[in-house]
Coordinates of C-alpha atoms in Angstrom, one line a residue:
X39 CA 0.0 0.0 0.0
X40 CA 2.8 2.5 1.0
X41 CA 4.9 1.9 -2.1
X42 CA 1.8 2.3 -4.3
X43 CA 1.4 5.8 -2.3
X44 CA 4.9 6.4 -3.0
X45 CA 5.0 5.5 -6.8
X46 CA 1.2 8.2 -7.2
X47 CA 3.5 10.7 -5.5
X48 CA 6.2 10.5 -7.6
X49 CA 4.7 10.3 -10.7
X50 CA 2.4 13.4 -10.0
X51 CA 6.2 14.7 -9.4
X52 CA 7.7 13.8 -12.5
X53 CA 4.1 15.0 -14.2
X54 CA 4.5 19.0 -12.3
X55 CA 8.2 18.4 -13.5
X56 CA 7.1 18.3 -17.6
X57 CA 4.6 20.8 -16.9
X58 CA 7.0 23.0 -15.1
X59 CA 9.7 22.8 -18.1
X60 CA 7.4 23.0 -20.7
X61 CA 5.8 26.4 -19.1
X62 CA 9.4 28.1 -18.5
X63 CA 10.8 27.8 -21.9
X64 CA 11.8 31.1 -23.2
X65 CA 9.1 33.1 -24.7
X66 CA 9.8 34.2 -28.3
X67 CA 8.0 37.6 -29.6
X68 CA 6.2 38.2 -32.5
X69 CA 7.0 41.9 -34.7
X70 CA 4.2 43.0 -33.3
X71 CA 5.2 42.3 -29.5
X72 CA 2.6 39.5 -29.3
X73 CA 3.9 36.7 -27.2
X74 CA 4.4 33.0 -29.3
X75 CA 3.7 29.7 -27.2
X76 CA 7.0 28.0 -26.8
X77 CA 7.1 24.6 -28.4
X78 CA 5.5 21.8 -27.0
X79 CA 7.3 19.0 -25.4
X80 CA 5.7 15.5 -26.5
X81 CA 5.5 13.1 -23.8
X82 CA 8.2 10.7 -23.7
X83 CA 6.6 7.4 -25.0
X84 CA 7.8 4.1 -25.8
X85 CA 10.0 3.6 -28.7
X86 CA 8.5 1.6 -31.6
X87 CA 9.9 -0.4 -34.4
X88 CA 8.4 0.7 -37.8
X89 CA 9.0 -3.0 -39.2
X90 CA 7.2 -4.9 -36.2
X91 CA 4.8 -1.7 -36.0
X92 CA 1.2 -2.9 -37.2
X93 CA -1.6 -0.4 -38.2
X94 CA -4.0 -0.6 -35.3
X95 CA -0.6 0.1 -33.2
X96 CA -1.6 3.7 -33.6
X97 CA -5.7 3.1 -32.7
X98 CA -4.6 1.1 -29.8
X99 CA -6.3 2.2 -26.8
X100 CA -3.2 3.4 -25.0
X101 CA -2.0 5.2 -27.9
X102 CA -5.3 7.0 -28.0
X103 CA -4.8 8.0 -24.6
X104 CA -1.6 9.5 -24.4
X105 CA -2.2 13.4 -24.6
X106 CA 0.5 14.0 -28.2
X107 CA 1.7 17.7 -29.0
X108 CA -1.6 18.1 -31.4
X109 CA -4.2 17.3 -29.1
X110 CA -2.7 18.9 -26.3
X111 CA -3.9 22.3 -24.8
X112 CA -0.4 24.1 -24.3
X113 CA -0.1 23.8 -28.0
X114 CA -2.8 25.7 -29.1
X115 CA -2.2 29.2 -30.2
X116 CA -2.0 31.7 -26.9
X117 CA -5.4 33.8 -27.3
X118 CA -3.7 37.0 -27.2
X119 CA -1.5 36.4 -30.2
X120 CA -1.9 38.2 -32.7
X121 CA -1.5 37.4 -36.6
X122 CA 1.0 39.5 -37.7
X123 CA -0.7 41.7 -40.7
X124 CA 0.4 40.4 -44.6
X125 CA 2.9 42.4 -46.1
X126 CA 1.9 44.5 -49.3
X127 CA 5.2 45.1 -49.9
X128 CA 8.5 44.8 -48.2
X129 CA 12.3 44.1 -48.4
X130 CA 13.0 42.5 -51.9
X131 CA 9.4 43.6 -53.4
X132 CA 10.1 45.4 -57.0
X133 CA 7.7 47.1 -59.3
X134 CA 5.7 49.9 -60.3
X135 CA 3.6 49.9 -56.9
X136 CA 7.4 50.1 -55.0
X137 CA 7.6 53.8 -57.1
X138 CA 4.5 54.7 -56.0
X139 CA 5.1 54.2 -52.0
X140 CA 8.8 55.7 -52.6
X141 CA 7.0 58.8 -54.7
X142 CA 4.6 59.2 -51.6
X143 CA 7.4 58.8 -48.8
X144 CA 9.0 61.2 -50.4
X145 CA 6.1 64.2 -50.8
X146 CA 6.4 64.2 -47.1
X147 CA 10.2 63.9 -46.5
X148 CA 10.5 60.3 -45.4
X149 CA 12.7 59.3 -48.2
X150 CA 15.0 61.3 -50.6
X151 CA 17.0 60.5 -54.1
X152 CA 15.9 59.3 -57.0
X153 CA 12.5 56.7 -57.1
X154 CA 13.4 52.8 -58.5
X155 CA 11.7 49.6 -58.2
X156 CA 13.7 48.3 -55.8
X157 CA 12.3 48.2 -51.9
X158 CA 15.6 48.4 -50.6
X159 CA 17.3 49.2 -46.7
X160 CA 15.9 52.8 -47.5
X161 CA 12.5 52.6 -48.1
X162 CA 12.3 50.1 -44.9
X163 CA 14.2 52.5 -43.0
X164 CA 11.4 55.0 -44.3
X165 CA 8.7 53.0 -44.2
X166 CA 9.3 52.2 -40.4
X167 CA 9.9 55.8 -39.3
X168 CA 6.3 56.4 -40.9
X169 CA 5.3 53.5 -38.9
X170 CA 6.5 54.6 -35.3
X171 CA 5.4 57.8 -35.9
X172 CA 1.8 57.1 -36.7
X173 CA 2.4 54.6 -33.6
X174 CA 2.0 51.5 -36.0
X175 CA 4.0 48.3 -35.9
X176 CA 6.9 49.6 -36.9
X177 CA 8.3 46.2 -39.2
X178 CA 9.7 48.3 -42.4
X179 CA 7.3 46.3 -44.1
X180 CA 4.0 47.7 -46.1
X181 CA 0.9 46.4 -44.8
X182 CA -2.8 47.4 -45.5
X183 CA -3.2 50.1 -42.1
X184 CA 0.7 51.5 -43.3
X185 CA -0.5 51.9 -47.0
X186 CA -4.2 53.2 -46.3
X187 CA -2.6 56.0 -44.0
X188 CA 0.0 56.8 -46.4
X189 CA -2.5 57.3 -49.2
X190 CA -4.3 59.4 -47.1
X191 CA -1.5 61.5 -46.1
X192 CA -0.6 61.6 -50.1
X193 CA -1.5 62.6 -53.5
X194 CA -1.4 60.2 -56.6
X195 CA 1.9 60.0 -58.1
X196 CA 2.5 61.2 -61.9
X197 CA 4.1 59.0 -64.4
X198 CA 6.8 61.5 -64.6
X199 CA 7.5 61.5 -60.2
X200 CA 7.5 57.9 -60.5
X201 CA 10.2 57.8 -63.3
X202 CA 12.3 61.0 -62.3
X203 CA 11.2 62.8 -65.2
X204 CA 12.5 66.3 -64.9
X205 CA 10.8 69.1 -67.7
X206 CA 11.1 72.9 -67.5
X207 CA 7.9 75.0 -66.8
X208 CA 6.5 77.8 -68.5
X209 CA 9.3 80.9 -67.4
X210 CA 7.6 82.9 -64.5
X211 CA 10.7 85.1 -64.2
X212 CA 13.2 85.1 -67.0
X213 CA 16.6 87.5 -68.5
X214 CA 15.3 90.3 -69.1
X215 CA 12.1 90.4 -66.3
X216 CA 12.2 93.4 -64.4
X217 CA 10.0 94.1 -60.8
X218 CA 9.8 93.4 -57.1
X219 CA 9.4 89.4 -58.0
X220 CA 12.8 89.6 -59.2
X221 CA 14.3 91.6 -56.0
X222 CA 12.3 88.7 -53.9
X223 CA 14.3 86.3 -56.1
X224 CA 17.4 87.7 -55.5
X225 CA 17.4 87.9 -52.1
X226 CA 16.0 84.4 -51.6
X227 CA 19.2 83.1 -53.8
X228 CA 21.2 85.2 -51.7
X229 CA 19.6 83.5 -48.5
X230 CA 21.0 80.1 -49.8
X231 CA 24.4 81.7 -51.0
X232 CA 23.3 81.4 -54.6
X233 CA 23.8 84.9 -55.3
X234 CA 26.3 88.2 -54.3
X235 CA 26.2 91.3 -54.3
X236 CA 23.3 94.2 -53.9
X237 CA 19.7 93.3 -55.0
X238 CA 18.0 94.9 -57.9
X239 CA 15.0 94.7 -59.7
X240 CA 17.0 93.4 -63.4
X241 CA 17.2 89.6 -64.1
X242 CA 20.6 89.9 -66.1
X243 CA 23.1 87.1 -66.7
X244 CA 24.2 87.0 -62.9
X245 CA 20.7 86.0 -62.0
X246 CA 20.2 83.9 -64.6
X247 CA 23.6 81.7 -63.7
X248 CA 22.8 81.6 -60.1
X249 CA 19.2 80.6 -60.9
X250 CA 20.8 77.7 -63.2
X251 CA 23.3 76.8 -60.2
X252 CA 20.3 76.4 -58.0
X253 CA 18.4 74.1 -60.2
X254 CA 21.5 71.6 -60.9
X255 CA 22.0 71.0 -57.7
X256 CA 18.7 70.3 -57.0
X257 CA 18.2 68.4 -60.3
X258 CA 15.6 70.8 -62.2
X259 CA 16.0 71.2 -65.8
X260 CA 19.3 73.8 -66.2
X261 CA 17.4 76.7 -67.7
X262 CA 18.4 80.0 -66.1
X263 CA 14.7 80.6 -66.2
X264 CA 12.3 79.8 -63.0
X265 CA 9.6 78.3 -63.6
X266 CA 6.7 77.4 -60.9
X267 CA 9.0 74.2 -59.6
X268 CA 11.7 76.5 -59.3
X269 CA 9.9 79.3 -57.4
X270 CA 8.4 76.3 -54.9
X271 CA 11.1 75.0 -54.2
X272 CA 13.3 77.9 -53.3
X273 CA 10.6 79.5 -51.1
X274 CA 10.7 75.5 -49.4
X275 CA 14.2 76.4 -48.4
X276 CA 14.3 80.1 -47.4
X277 CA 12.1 82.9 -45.8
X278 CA 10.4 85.6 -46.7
X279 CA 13.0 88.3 -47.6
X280 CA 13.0 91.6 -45.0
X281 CA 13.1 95.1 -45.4
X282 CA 16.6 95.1 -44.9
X283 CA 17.7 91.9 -47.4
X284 CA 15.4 93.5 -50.2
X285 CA 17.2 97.3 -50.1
X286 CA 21.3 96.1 -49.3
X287 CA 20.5 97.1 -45.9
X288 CA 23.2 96.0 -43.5
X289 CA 21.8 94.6 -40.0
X290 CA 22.5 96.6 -36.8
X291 CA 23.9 94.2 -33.6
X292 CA 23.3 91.0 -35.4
X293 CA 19.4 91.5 -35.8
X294 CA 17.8 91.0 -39.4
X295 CA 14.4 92.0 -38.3
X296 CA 14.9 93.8 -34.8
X297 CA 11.2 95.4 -35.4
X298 CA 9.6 91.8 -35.3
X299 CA 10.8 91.6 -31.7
X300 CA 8.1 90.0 -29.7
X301 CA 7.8 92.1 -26.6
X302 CA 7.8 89.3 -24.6
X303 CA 11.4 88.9 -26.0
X304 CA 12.6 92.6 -24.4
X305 CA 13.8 91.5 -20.7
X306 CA 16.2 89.2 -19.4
X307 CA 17.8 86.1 -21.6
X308 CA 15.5 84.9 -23.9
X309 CA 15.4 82.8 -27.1
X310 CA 13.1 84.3 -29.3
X311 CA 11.7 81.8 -32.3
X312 CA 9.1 83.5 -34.8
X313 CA 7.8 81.4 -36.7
X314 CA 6.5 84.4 -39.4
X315 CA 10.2 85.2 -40.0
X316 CA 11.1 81.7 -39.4
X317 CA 14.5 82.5 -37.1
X318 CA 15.4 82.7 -34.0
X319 CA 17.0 85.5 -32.1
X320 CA 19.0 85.6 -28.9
X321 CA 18.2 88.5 -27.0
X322 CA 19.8 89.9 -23.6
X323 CA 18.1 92.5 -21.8
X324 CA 16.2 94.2 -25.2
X325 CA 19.6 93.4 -27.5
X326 CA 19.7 91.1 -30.5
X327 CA 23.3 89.1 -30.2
X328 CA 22.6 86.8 -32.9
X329 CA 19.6 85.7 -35.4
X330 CA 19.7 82.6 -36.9
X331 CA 17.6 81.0 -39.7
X332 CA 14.9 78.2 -38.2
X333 CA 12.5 75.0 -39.3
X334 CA 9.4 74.3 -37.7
X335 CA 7.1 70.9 -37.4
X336 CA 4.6 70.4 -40.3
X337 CA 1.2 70.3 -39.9
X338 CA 0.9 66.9 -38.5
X339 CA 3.5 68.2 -35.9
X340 CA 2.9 71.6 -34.7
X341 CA 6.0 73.5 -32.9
X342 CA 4.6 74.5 -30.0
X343 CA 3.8 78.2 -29.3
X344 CA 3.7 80.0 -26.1
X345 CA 6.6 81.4 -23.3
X346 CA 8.7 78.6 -21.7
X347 CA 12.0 78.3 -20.4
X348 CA 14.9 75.9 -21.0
X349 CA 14.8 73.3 -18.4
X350 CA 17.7 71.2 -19.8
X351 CA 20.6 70.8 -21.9
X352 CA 22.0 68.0 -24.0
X353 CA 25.3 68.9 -26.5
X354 CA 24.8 65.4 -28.0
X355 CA 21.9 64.5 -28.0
X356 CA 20.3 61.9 -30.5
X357 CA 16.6 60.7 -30.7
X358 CA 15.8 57.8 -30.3
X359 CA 12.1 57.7 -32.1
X360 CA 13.7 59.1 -34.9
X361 CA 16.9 57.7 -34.5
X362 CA 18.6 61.0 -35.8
X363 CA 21.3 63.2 -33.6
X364 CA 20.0 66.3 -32.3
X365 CA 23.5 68.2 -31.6
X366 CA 23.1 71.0 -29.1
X367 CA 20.0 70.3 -28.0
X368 CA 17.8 72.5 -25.7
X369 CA 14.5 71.4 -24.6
X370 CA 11.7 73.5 -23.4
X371 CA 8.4 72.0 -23.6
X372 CA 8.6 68.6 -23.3
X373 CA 10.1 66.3 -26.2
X374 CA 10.6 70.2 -28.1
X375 CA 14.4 71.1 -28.2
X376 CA 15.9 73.8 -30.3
X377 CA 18.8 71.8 -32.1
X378 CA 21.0 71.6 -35.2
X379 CA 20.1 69.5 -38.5
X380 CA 22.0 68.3 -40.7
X381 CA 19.0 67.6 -42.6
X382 CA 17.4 71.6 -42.4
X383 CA 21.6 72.3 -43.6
X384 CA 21.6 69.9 -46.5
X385 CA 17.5 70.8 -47.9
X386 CA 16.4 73.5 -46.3
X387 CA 12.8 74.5 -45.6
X388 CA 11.6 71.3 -48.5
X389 CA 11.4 69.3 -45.0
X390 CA 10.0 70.1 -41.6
X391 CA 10.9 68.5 -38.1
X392 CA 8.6 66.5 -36.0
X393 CA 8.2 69.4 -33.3
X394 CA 11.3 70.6 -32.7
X395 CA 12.9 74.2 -33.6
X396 CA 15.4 73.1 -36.4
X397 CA 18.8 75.1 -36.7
X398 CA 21.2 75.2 -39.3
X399 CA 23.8 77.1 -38.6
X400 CA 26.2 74.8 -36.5
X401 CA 28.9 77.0 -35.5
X402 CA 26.5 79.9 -34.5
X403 CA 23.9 77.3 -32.6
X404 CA 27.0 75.9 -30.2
X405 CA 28.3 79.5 -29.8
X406 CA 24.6 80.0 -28.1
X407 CA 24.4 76.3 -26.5
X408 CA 27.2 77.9 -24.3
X409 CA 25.6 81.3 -23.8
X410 CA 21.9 79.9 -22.8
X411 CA 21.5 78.7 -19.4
X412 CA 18.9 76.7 -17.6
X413 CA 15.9 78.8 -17.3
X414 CA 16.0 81.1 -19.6
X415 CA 13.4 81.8 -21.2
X416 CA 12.2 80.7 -24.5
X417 CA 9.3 82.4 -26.6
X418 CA 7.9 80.3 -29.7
X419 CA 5.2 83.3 -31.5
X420 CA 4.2 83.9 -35.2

């Protein structure tokens, strides 16, 4: 009687013992962070010869009545795992629908150079920064919620986007054009060190080569002439010329627009970011010590507006949502920092930041990371 006692115990022990292995195998994850049942353990069972082995061997009552890794109930699927959703498109994927999602990345500065067929490490490294930032499963790959908000986001692609197809407009300004259009030019090349000298009203030959130097590098047709994707896209990467830039008016202590001052900017240390002028001046005590040129958020990620104060400081600084280093940085509402790009440097006002007040001027930025102090205030106002 005792050793029948002692052979129930032990086998309920050697039973908790499988159980307790097969529950504390390591727990694999899913892209989508849903967990995936470890793989079932069989029951050991008794080893049989396939040439002694007859067919109702595998009806036999005690066959029936081991539990096997089917039938078990560990091995069904865990009921919160989740399918992960089928790919559209994704690494290795080619084809004219690969243009299209690489036209549309681009329109809103998620991917840059030319457009193929080829859904390469850029377009996943594009297509998941779209991802986290609309807080979807960020896999790189294209499924139907990551193409149904990128279409919404989007415009349909022309044949020419999709094939880099490049032709010159009709001439809005031209050799020759005389006006105030053609000062506003001028000044906007000079912005973007396009163009020297004073600013006239006469599109001569210096205009004209600067204008054709300006659309190489950006790869518009060479004409010397602008035409409307031209104009767009250097208003994308400069402001709106001032009083000063449009009559070869030199600035007075470092301030390009002192009138624009926000009076809220007038006392003490403050950082003053307007967002009409699109710069930000430091100003001590009423006086401008430097101005710089500055990007905002788009749309979908408003810069902030409002009177804060720097409440810390970070000189290398990288984010990791956007994995992208934020040099310099100083933050002053929340995730907001003021901080050089490399990205506002190289294009300009053709992209935006996700918040943040963009800088480009990298030597004048960590002349003020040294001057600004913790607490000082910050005013973000159009």
């Amino acid at each position: 009687m005792r050793r029948n006692i002692r052979s129930s115990i032990a086998g309920g022990i050697t039973l908790l013992a499988l159980a307790a292995i097969t529950a504390c195998g390591p727990v694999n994850s899913t892209d989508n962070g849903a967990a995936v049942p470890p793989r079932q353990q069989a029951p050991a069972s008794p080893t049989v010869d396939p040439t002694t082995a007859s067919p109702s061997d595998s009806s036999s009552p005690s066959a029936s009545s081991s539990p096997s890794a089917s039938s078990s109930p560990s091995a069904s699927p865990s009921k919160t795992e989740k399918p992960k959703p089928a790919a559209l498109m994704k690494s290795g994927s080619k084809g004219e629908k690969v243009r299209e999602l690489q036209v549309r990345l681009r329109s809103i500065s998620w991917l840059s150079g030319d457009i193929t067929e080829n859904y390469g490490e850029a377009t996943t490294t594009a297509v998941k920064g779209f991802q986290e930032k609309r807080k979807l499963p960020a896999t790189g790959e294209v499924d139907q919620k990551t193409w149904d908000a990128l279409v919404k986001m989007t415009k349909q692609p022309t044949h020419d986007e999709m094939y880099n197809i490049l032709r010159p407009g009709k001439a809005i300004l031209k050799q020759g054009s005389t006006g105030a259009k053609v000062k506003e030019l001028q000044a906007r090349l000079k912005q973007v060190g396009w163009f020297s000298g004073n600013v006239t009203e006469n599109y001569g030959s210096q205009t004209a080569t600067a204008v054709k130097g300006f659309q190489a590098k950006r790869a518009i047709p060479q004409t010397g002439e602008v035409d409307q994707r031209t104009w767009d896209r250097l208003a994308a990467m400069t402001r709106q010329p001032t009083k000063a830039e449009l009559n070869n008016e030199k600035p007075k202590n470092g301030a390009t627009n002192p009138a624009n001052i926000d009076s809220r900017c007038l006392t003490g240390r403050v950082m003053c970011i307007s967002k009409t002028t699109r710069s930000l001046s430091w100003v001590v005590d009423g006086k401008v010590q430097l101005t710089m040129d500055a990007r905002f958020g788009s749309e979908a990620n408003i810069t902030r507006e409002g009177t804060f104060s720097v409440f810390r400081k970070v000189r290398d600084d990288h984010s990791r949502e956007y994995n992208s280093p934020m040099p310099y940085s100083m933050y002053f509402s929340g995730g907001e920092a003021v901080h050089y790009s490399a990205d506002f440097a190289a294009r300009g006002y053709a992209g935006a930041s996700h918040g943040c007040v963009n800088i480009r001027n990298k030597q004048g930025l960590a002349w003020l990371y040294d001057q600004v102090r913790v607490g000082d205030k910050v005013v973000v106002h159009w």
